[in-house]
Structures are given as structure tokens and as C-alpha cells.
PDB file of N, CA and C in Angstrom:
ATOM      1  N   VAL A  74      -6.478   2.483   5.978  1.00  0.00           N
ATOM      2  CA  VAL A  74      -6.172   0.893   6.752  1.00  0.00           C
ATOM      3  C   VAL A  74      -6.274   1.386   8.075  1.00  0.00           C
ATOM      4  N   VAL A  75      -7.155   0.425   8.870  1.00  0.00           N
ATOM      5  CA  VAL A  75      -7.563   0.610  10.368  1.00  0.00           C
ATOM      6  C   VAL A  75      -6.873  -0.723  10.952  1.00  0.00           C
ATOM      7  N   PRO A  76      -5.695  -0.574  11.669  1.00  0.00           N
ATOM      8  CA  PRO A  76      -5.302  -1.574  11.896  1.00  0.00           C
ATOM      9  C   PRO A  76      -5.660  -1.917  13.132  1.00  0.00           C
ATOM     10  N   ASP A  77      -5.859  -3.364  13.583  1.00  0.00           N
ATOM     11  CA  ASP A  77      -6.254  -3.873  14.686  1.00  0.00           C
ATOM     12  C   ASP A  77      -5.091  -4.585  15.396  1.00  0.00           C
ATOM     13  N   VAL A  78      -4.903  -3.549  16.567  1.00  0.00           N
ATOM     14  CA  VAL A  78      -3.618  -3.938  17.043  1.00  0.00           C
ATOM     15  C   VAL A  78      -3.438  -5.026  18.188  1.00  0.00           C
ATOM     16  N   GLN A  79      -4.577  -5.762  18.266  1.00  0.00           N
ATOM     17  CA  GLN A  79      -4.586  -7.135  18.833  1.00  0.00           C
ATOM     18  C   GLN A  79      -4.137  -8.520  17.994  1.00  0.00           C
ATOM     19  N   LYS A  80      -4.745  -8.155  16.749  1.00  0.00           N
ATOM     20  CA  LYS A  80      -4.489  -9.123  16.017  1.00  0.00           C
ATOM     21  C   LYS A  80      -2.939  -8.948  15.355  1.00  0.00           C
ATOM     22  N   LEU A  81      -2.650  -7.531  15.388  1.00  0.00           N
ATOM     23  CA  LEU A  81      -1.050  -7.560  14.969  1.00  0.00           C
ATOM     24  C   LEU A  81      -0.209  -8.162  15.942  1.00  0.00           C
ATOM     25  N   ALA A  82      -0.522  -7.735  16.927  1.00  0.00           N
ATOM     26  CA  ALA A  82       0.469  -8.251  18.498  1.00  0.00           C
ATOM     27  C   ALA A  82       0.410  -9.866  18.421  1.00  0.00           C
ATOM     28  N   SER A  83      -0.634 -10.692  18.003  1.00  0.00           N
ATOM     29  CA  SER A  83      -1.107 -11.872  18.134  1.00  0.00           C
ATOM     30  C   SER A  83      -0.076 -12.757  17.345  1.00  0.00           C
ATOM     31  N   LEU A  84       0.012 -11.915  15.946  1.00  0.00           N
ATOM     32  CA  LEU A  84       0.844 -12.350  15.039  1.00  0.00           C
ATOM     33  C   LEU A  84       2.705 -12.064  15.082  1.00  0.00           C
ATOM     34  N   GLY A  85       2.752 -11.080  16.165  1.00  0.00           N
ATOM     35  CA  GLY A  85       4.211 -10.709  16.205  1.00  0.00           C
ATOM     36  C   GLY A  85       4.318  -9.536  15.250  1.00  0.00           C
ATOM     37  N   ILE A  86       3.723  -8.884  14.875  1.00  0.00           N
ATOM     38  CA  ILE A  86       3.580  -7.955  13.711  1.00  0.00           C
ATOM     39  C   ILE A  86       3.463  -6.275  14.349  1.00  0.00           C
ATOM     40  N   THR A  87       4.767  -5.471  14.326  1.00  0.00           N
ATOM     41  CA  THR A  87       4.474  -3.825  14.435  1.00  0.00           C
ATOM     42  C   THR A  87       3.550  -3.011  13.553  1.00  0.00           C
ATOM     43  N   LEU A  88       3.006  -2.297  14.061  1.00  0.00           N
ATOM     44  CA  LEU A  88       2.588  -1.211  13.307  1.00  0.00           C
ATOM     45  C   LEU A  88       3.469  -0.261  11.939  1.00  0.00           C
ATOM     46  N   THR A  89       5.137  -0.620  12.259  1.00  0.00           N
ATOM     47  CA  THR A  89       5.848  -0.442  11.556  1.00  0.00           C
ATOM     48  C   THR A  89       6.172  -1.432  10.417  1.00  0.00           C
ATOM     49  N   ASP A  90       5.870  -2.598  10.570  1.00  0.00           N
ATOM     50  CA  ASP A  90       5.992  -3.524   9.498  1.00  0.00           C
ATOM     51  C   ASP A  90       4.493  -3.427   8.969  1.00  0.00           C
ATOM     52  N   LEU A  91       3.566  -3.172   9.294  1.00  0.00           N
ATOM     53  CA  LEU A  91       2.513  -2.971   8.295  1.00  0.00           C
ATOM     54  C   LEU A  91       2.724  -1.764   7.283  1.00  0.00           C
ATOM     55  N   GLY A  92       3.144  -0.593   7.803  1.00  0.00           N
ATOM     56  CA  GLY A  92       3.136   0.565   7.002  1.00  0.00           C
ATOM     57  C   GLY A  92       4.371   0.424   6.284  1.00  0.00           C
ATOM     58  N   ASN A  93       5.787  -0.444   6.225  1.00  0.00           N
ATOM     59  CA  ASN A  93       6.280  -0.658   5.401  1.00  0.00           C
ATOM     60  C   ASN A  93       6.086  -1.289   4.128  1.00  0.00           C
ATOM     61  N   ALA A  94       4.967  -2.459   4.462  1.00  0.00           N
ATOM     62  CA  ALA A  94       4.589  -3.492   3.522  1.00  0.00           C
ATOM     63  C   ALA A  94       3.657  -2.874   2.931  1.00  0.00           C
ATOM     64  N   LEU A  95       2.725  -1.526   3.282  1.00  0.00           N
ATOM     65  CA  LEU A  95       1.932  -0.986   2.427  1.00  0.00           C
ATOM     66  C   LEU A  95       2.989  -0.168   1.346  1.00  0.00           C
ATOM     67  N   GLU A  96       3.982   0.345   2.387  1.00  0.00           N
ATOM     68  CA  GLU A  96       4.678   1.337   1.255  1.00  0.00           C
ATOM     69  C   GLU A  96       5.514   0.629   0.372  1.00  0.00           C
ATOM     70  N   ARG A  97       5.553  -0.532   0.490  1.00  0.00           N
ATOM     71  CA  ARG A  97       6.642  -1.257  -0.435  1.00  0.00           C
ATOM     72  C   ARG A  97       5.912  -1.898  -1.716  1.00  0.00           C
ATOM     73  N   ASN A  98       4.601  -2.027  -1.049  1.00  0.00           N
ATOM     74  CA  ASN A  98       3.567  -2.722  -2.514  1.00  0.00           C
ATOM     75  C   ASN A  98       3.172  -1.402  -3.067  1.00  0.00           C
ATOM     76  N   ASN A  99       3.216  -0.186  -2.846  1.00  0.00           N
ATOM     77  CA  ASN A  99       2.554   0.687  -3.530  1.00  0.00           C
ATOM     78  C   ASN A  99       3.206   2.040  -3.880  1.00  0.00           C
ATOM     79  N   THR A 100       4.642   1.536  -4.504  1.00  0.00           N
ATOM     80  CA  THR A 100       5.356   2.556  -4.668  1.00  0.00           C
ATOM     81  C   THR A 100       5.543   2.847  -6.284  1.00  0.00           C
ATOM     82  N   SER A 101       6.773   3.603  -7.069  1.00  0.00           N
ATOM     83  CA  SER A 101       6.433   3.861  -8.214  1.00  0.00           C
ATOM     84  C   SER A 101       7.379   2.660  -8.883  1.00  0.00           C
ATOM     85  N   VAL A 102       7.362   2.003  -9.856  1.00  0.00           N
ATOM     86  CA  VAL A 102       8.401   0.782 -10.265  1.00  0.00           C
ATOM     87  C   VAL A 102       8.560   1.540 -11.540  1.00  0.00           C
ATOM     88  N   GLY A 103       9.941   1.065 -12.084  1.00  0.00           N
ATOM     89  CA  GLY A 103      10.313   1.505 -13.596  1.00  0.00           C
ATOM     90  C   GLY A 103       9.569   0.765 -14.561  1.00  0.00           C
ATOM     91  N   GLY A 104       9.897   0.986 -15.576  1.00  0.00           N
ATOM     92  CA  GLY A 104       9.228   0.468 -16.933  1.00  0.00           C
ATOM     93  C   GLY A 104      10.710   0.354 -17.948  1.00  0.00           C
ATOM     94  N   GLY A 105      11.466   1.025 -17.578  1.00  0.00           N
ATOM     95  CA  GLY A 105      12.627   0.861 -18.465  1.00  0.00           C
ATOM     96  C   GLY A 105      12.689   2.294 -19.324  1.00  0.00           C
ATOM     97  N   PHE A 106      13.424   2.486 -20.426  1.00  0.00           N
ATOM     98  CA  PHE A 106      13.443   3.458 -21.119  1.00  0.00           C
ATOM     99  C   PHE A 106      12.873   3.333 -22.539  1.00  0.00           C
ATOM    100  N   VAL A 107      12.529   4.028 -23.267  1.00  0.00           N
ATOM    101  CA  VAL A 107      11.892   4.288 -24.804  1.00  0.00           C
ATOM    102  C   VAL A 107      13.014   5.102 -25.105  1.00  0.00           C
ATOM    103  N   ASN A 108      13.568   4.827 -26.210  1.00  0.00           N
ATOM    104  CA  ASN A 108      14.508   6.005 -26.998  1.00  0.00           C
ATOM    105  C   ASN A 108      13.748   6.217 -28.560  1.00  0.00           C
ATOM    106  N   ARG A 109      13.355   7.805 -28.545  1.00  0.00           N
ATOM    107  CA  ARG A 109      12.517   8.413 -29.194  1.00  0.00           C
ATOM    108  C   ARG A 109      13.565   9.580 -29.930  1.00  0.00           C
ATOM    109  N   ASN A 110      13.737   9.148 -30.597  1.00  0.00           N
ATOM    110  CA  ASN A 110      14.409  10.580 -31.638  1.00  0.00           C
ATOM    111  C   ASN A 110      16.197  10.985 -31.107  1.00  0.00           C
ATOM    112  N   GLY A 111      16.765   9.587 -30.604  1.00  0.00           N
ATOM    113  CA  GLY A 111      17.788  10.226 -29.661  1.00  0.00           C
ATOM    114  C   GLY A 111      17.651  10.563 -28.347  1.00  0.00           C
ATOM    115  N   GLU A 112      16.623  10.510 -27.946  1.00  0.00           N
ATOM    116  CA  GLU A 112      16.072  10.996 -26.297  1.00  0.00           C
ATOM    117  C   GLU A 112      15.859  10.021 -25.633  1.00  0.00           C
ATOM    118  N   GLY A 113      16.260   9.785 -24.797  1.00  0.00           N
ATOM    119  CA  GLY A 113      15.959   8.602 -23.749  1.00  0.00           C
ATOM    120  C   GLY A 113      14.742   9.032 -22.620  1.00  0.00           C
ATOM    121  N   LEU A 114      13.457   8.346 -22.842  1.00  0.00           N
ATOM    122  CA  LEU A 114      12.239   8.699 -21.944  1.00  0.00           C
ATOM    123  C   LEU A 114      12.308   7.594 -20.960  1.00  0.00           C
ATOM    124  N   ALA A 115      12.074   7.991 -20.042  1.00  0.00           N
ATOM    125  CA  ALA A 115      12.322   6.621 -18.309  1.00  0.00           C
ATOM    126  C   ALA A 115      10.425   6.514 -18.759  1.00  0.00           C
ATOM    127  N   VAL A 116      10.014   5.447 -18.400  1.00  0.00           N
ATOM    128  CA  VAL A 116       8.842   5.094 -18.094  1.00  0.00           C
ATOM    129  C   VAL A 116       8.808   4.321 -17.078  1.00  0.00           C
ATOM    130  N   ARG A 117       7.617   5.033 -16.321  1.00  0.00           N
ATOM    131  CA  ARG A 117       7.057   4.696 -14.954  1.00  0.00           C
ATOM    132  C   ARG A 117       5.791   4.145 -14.428  1.00  0.00           C
ATOM    133  N   SER A 118       5.508   3.749 -13.253  1.00  0.00           N
ATOM    134  CA  SER A 118       4.145   3.458 -13.312  1.00  0.00           C
ATOM    135  C   SER A 118       3.972   3.828 -11.760  1.00  0.00           C
ATOM    136  N   ASP A 119       3.298   4.694 -11.402  1.00  0.00           N
ATOM    137  CA  ASP A 119       2.737   4.929 -10.027  1.00  0.00           C
ATOM    138  C   ASP A 119       1.510   4.487  -9.438  1.00  0.00           C
ATOM    139  N   ALA A 120       1.780   4.123  -7.960  1.00  0.00           N
ATOM    140  CA  ALA A 120       0.700   3.397  -7.597  1.00  0.00           C
ATOM    141  C   ALA A 120       0.438   2.341  -7.959  1.00  0.00           C
ATOM    142  N   LEU A 121       0.807   1.018  -7.476  1.00  0.00           N
ATOM    143  CA  LEU A 121       0.489  -0.266  -8.187  1.00  0.00           C
ATOM    144  C   LEU A 121      -0.692  -0.658  -7.617  1.00  0.00           C
ATOM    145  N   VAL A 122      -1.520  -0.411  -6.322  1.00  0.00           N
ATOM    146  CA  VAL A 122      -2.644  -0.730  -5.865  1.00  0.00           C
ATOM    147  C   VAL A 122      -3.489   0.267  -6.483  1.00  0.00           C
ATOM    148  N   ARG A 123      -4.799  -0.591  -6.901  1.00  0.00           N
ATOM    149  CA  ARG A 123      -5.447   0.453  -7.794  1.00  0.00           C
ATOM    150  C   ARG A 123      -7.155   0.184  -7.120  1.00  0.00           C
ATOM    151  N   ASN A 124      -7.299  -0.542  -6.164  1.00  0.00           N
ATOM    152  CA  ASN A 124      -8.237  -0.587  -4.960  1.00  0.00           C
ATOM    153  C   ASN A 124      -8.336  -0.750  -3.980  1.00  0.00           C
ATOM    154  N   ALA A 125      -9.317  -0.706  -2.978  1.00  0.00           N
ATOM    155  CA  ALA A 125      -9.085  -1.589  -1.561  1.00  0.00           C
ATOM    156  C   ALA A 125      -9.069  -2.657  -1.346  1.00  0.00           C
ATOM    157  N   SER A 126      -9.698  -3.540  -2.247  1.00  0.00           N
ATOM    158  CA  SER A 126      -9.759  -5.089  -2.620  1.00  0.00           C
ATOM    159  C   SER A 126      -7.981  -5.234  -2.805  1.00  0.00           C
ATOM    160  N   GLU A 127      -7.449  -4.837  -4.016  1.00  0.00           N
ATOM    161  CA  GLU A 127      -6.101  -5.061  -3.909  1.00  0.00           C
ATOM    162  C   GLU A 127      -4.989  -4.780  -2.947  1.00  0.00           C
ATOM    163  N   LEU A 128      -5.679  -3.786  -2.393  1.00  0.00           N
ATOM    164  CA  LEU A 128      -4.635  -3.005  -0.936  1.00  0.00           C
ATOM    165  C   LEU A 128      -4.671  -4.233   0.221  1.00  0.00           C
ATOM    166  N   ALA A 129      -6.279  -4.660   0.478  1.00  0.00           N
ATOM    167  CA  ALA A 129      -6.157  -5.571   1.500  1.00  0.00           C
ATOM    168  C   ALA A 129      -5.315  -7.038   1.442  1.00  0.00           C
ATOM    169  N   ARG A 130      -5.449  -7.146   0.403  1.00  0.00           N
ATOM    170  CA  ARG A 130      -4.596  -8.464   0.148  1.00  0.00           C
ATOM    171  C   ARG A 130      -2.710  -8.608  -0.234  1.00  0.00           C
ATOM    172  N   THR A 131      -2.281  -7.163   0.430  1.00  0.00           N
ATOM    173  CA  THR A 131      -1.156  -7.060   0.538  1.00  0.00           C
ATOM    174  C   THR A 131      -0.322  -8.077   1.649  1.00  0.00           C
ATOM    175  N   VAL A 132       0.483  -8.629   1.215  1.00  0.00           N
ATOM    176  CA  VAL A 132       1.062  -9.388   2.110  1.00  0.00           C
ATOM    177  C   VAL A 132       2.466  -8.874   3.196  1.00  0.00           C
ATOM    178  N   ILE A 133       1.910  -8.673   4.361  1.00  0.00           N
ATOM    179  CA  ILE A 133       2.707  -8.328   5.233  1.00  0.00           C
ATOM    180  C   ILE A 133       3.950  -8.629   5.821  1.00  0.00           C
ATOM    181  N   ALA A 134       3.574  -9.810   6.285  1.00  0.00           N
ATOM    182  CA  ALA A 134       4.818 -11.304   6.726  1.00  0.00           C
ATOM    183  C   ALA A 134       4.218 -12.236   6.651  1.00  0.00           C
ATOM    184  N   THR A 135       4.981 -13.435   6.478  1.00  0.00           N
ATOM    185  CA  THR A 135       4.708 -14.786   6.331  1.00  0.00           C
ATOM    186  C   THR A 135       5.135 -15.507   7.706  1.00  0.00           C
ATOM    187  N   ARG A 136       4.559 -16.779   8.158  1.00  0.00           N
ATOM    188  CA  ARG A 136       4.486 -17.359   8.922  1.00  0.00           C
ATOM    189  C   ARG A 136       4.440 -18.913   8.963  1.00  0.00           C
ATOM    190  N   ASN A 137       5.463 -19.902   9.255  1.00  0.00           N
ATOM    191  CA  ASN A 137       5.863 -21.060   8.870  1.00  0.00           C
ATOM    192  C   ASN A 137       5.216 -21.213   7.413  1.00  0.00           C
ATOM    193  N   GLY A 138       5.678 -20.302   6.266  1.00  0.00           N
ATOM    194  CA  GLY A 138       5.426 -19.929   5.032  1.00  0.00           C
ATOM    195  C   GLY A 138       3.663 -19.855   4.715  1.00  0.00           C
ATOM    196  N   VAL A 139       2.831 -19.303   5.332  1.00  0.00           N
ATOM    197  CA  VAL A 139       1.982 -18.964   5.461  1.00  0.00           C
ATOM    198  C   VAL A 139       1.689 -17.563   5.056  1.00  0.00           C
ATOM    199  N   PRO A 140       1.238 -16.443   4.058  1.00  0.00           N
ATOM    200  CA  PRO A 140       1.369 -15.286   4.113  1.00  0.00           C
ATOM    201  C   PRO A 140       0.138 -14.350   5.152  1.00  0.00           C
ATOM    202  N   ILE A 141       0.730 -13.562   5.675  1.00  0.00           N
ATOM    203  CA  ILE A 141      -0.385 -12.718   6.417  1.00  0.00           C
ATOM    204  C   ILE A 141      -0.639 -11.228   5.564  1.00  0.00           C
ATOM    205  N   THR A 142      -1.599 -11.368   5.398  1.00  0.00           N
ATOM    206  CA  THR A 142      -2.105 -10.199   4.739  1.00  0.00           C
ATOM    207  C   THR A 142      -2.710  -8.860   5.338  1.00  0.00           C
ATOM    208  N   VAL A 143      -2.867  -7.753   5.022  1.00  0.00           N
ATOM    209  CA  VAL A 143      -3.615  -6.880   5.606  1.00  0.00           C
ATOM    210  C   VAL A 143      -4.852  -7.064   5.939  1.00  0.00           C
ATOM    211  N   GLU A 144      -5.699  -7.549   5.196  1.00  0.00           N
ATOM    212  CA  GLU A 144      -6.920  -7.956   5.420  1.00  0.00           C
ATOM    213  C   GLU A 144      -7.310  -8.993   6.951  1.00  0.00           C
ATOM    214  N   GLN A 145      -6.048  -9.948   7.195  1.00  0.00           N
ATOM    215  CA  GLN A 145      -6.315 -10.678   8.339  1.00  0.00           C
ATOM    216  C   GLN A 145      -6.110  -9.482   9.522  1.00  0.00           C
ATOM    217  N   VAL A 146      -5.224  -7.896   9.518  1.00  0.00           N
ATOM    218  CA  VAL A 146      -4.866  -7.592  10.778  1.00  0.00           C
ATOM    219  C   VAL A 146      -5.515  -6.329  10.686  1.00  0.00           C
ATOM    220  N   ALA A 147      -6.501  -6.013   9.829  1.00  0.00           N
ATOM    221  CA  ALA A 147      -7.151  -4.140   9.651  1.00  0.00           C
ATOM    222  C   ALA A 147      -8.213  -4.391   9.090  1.00  0.00           C
ATOM    223  N   THR A 148      -8.894  -3.224   8.771  1.00  0.00           N
ATOM    224  CA  THR A 148     -10.007  -3.368   8.192  1.00  0.00           C
ATOM    225  C   THR A 148      -9.621  -2.143   7.040  1.00  0.00           C
ATOM    226  N   VAL A 149     -10.242  -2.554   5.859  1.00  0.00           N
ATOM    227  CA  VAL A 149      -9.494  -1.617   4.644  1.00  0.00           C
ATOM    228  C   VAL A 149     -10.880  -0.620   4.339  1.00  0.00           C
ATOM    229  N   LYS A 150     -10.524   0.421   4.092  1.00  0.00           N
ATOM    230  CA  LYS A 150     -12.078   0.954   3.562  1.00  0.00           C
ATOM    231  C   LYS A 150     -11.672   2.411   2.860  1.00  0.00           C
ATOM    232  N   THR A 151     -12.017   2.835   2.099  1.00  0.00           N
ATOM    233  CA  THR A 151     -12.039   4.566   1.404  1.00  0.00           C
ATOM    234  C   THR A 151     -11.985   5.469   2.460  1.00  0.00           C
ATOM    235  N   GLY A 152     -11.200   6.303   2.380  1.00  0.00           N
ATOM    236  CA  GLY A 152     -11.337   7.170   3.649  1.00  0.00           C
ATOM    237  C   GLY A 152     -11.708   8.538   2.892  1.00  0.00           C
ATOM    238  N   GLN A 153     -11.466   9.680   3.856  1.00  0.00           N
ATOM    239  CA  GLN A 153     -11.880  11.063   3.297  1.00  0.00           C
ATOM    240  C   GLN A 153     -10.992  11.332   2.365  1.00  0.00           C
ATOM    241  N   ALA A 154     -11.447  12.628   1.616  1.00  0.00           N
ATOM    242  CA  ALA A 154     -10.339  13.147   0.764  1.00  0.00           C
ATOM    243  C   ALA A 154      -9.214  13.983   1.583  1.00  0.00           C
ATOM    244  N   ILE A 155      -8.502  14.275   0.921  1.00  0.00           N
ATOM    245  CA  ILE A 155      -7.375  15.056   1.908  1.00  0.00           C
ATOM    246  C   ILE A 155      -8.294  16.443   1.701  1.00  0.00           C
ATOM    247  N   ARG A 156      -8.018  17.708   2.507  1.00  0.00           N
ATOM    248  CA  ARG A 156      -8.790  18.619   2.679  1.00  0.00           C
ATOM    249  C   ARG A 156      -7.523  19.428   1.926  1.00  0.00           C
ATOM    250  N   MET A 157      -7.954  20.357   1.155  1.00  0.00           N
ATOM    251  CA  MET A 157      -7.284  21.720   0.496  1.00  0.00           C
ATOM    252  C   MET A 157      -7.803  22.910   0.636  1.00  0.00           C
ATOM    253  N   GLY A 158      -7.386  23.910   1.418  1.00  0.00           N
ATOM    254  CA  GLY A 158      -7.755  25.253   1.730  1.00  0.00           C
ATOM    255  C   GLY A 158      -8.540  25.105   3.092  1.00  0.00           C
ATOM    256  N   SER A 159      -8.984  26.256   3.020  1.00  0.00           N
ATOM    257  CA  SER A 159     -10.044  26.797   3.728  1.00  0.00           C
ATOM    258  C   SER A 159     -11.470  27.149   3.754  1.00  0.00           C
ATOM    259  N   ALA A 160     -12.258  27.308   4.210  1.00  0.00           N
ATOM    260  CA  ALA A 160     -13.491  27.716   4.014  1.00  0.00           C
ATOM    261  C   ALA A 160     -13.874  29.107   5.348  1.00  0.00           C
ATOM    262  N   SER A 161     -14.484  30.022   4.979  1.00  0.00           N
ATOM    263  CA  SER A 161     -14.884  30.964   5.634  1.00  0.00           C
ATOM    264  C   SER A 161     -15.810  31.814   5.139  1.00  0.00           C
ATOM    265  N   GLU A 162     -16.780  32.128   6.079  1.00  0.00           N
ATOM    266  CA  GLU A 162     -17.972  33.138   5.877  1.00  0.00           C
ATOM    267  C   GLU A 162     -17.615  34.566   5.982  1.00  0.00           C
TER     268      GLU A 162
END
């Protein structure tokens, strides 16, 4: 997510607001418990957002009853993979 700070400012939305909305809409959710042979197994789902399109539709705030989404104030694109380890010759 690459924020457009001018668009954020024009809507009175901070980078913190954007970050909080993204975090809030992509966290683990509980699915309850399953009892199996006297054992209680917790069921949960990680990462609610499945693709960039869904992430772009995340609601950050509302203004006069109108939702403001990530795609209105930022560019959403697939980034680079996390670098793991190092390479040397």
C-alpha cells in the first residue's frame, strides 16, 4: 500500500488511521471451538484479505455516511518478497 499523503490530508485521514484500518481488517479471527474426544480445539482464520483487490476495498473511515476506502487514498500493488538470508560469492 503506497499512500497518497495529499489525498489523506484532504480527507482528514492520518497515516496512523490508514495503518490501523489495514491491521484491523487483516487480523486473525476466531472460529470457535471443536470438541474432539474430550479435547477442545481452537479454530481460527489468519489474514482475512486474500488479494490486492480486497485490500483496496478496506474501509478506513466514513465522511457524512460515505465510506472512504484504501483505493481512494493509496495505490495497492504486490510488493517484493521479504528478503531472507544473504548471498555472497
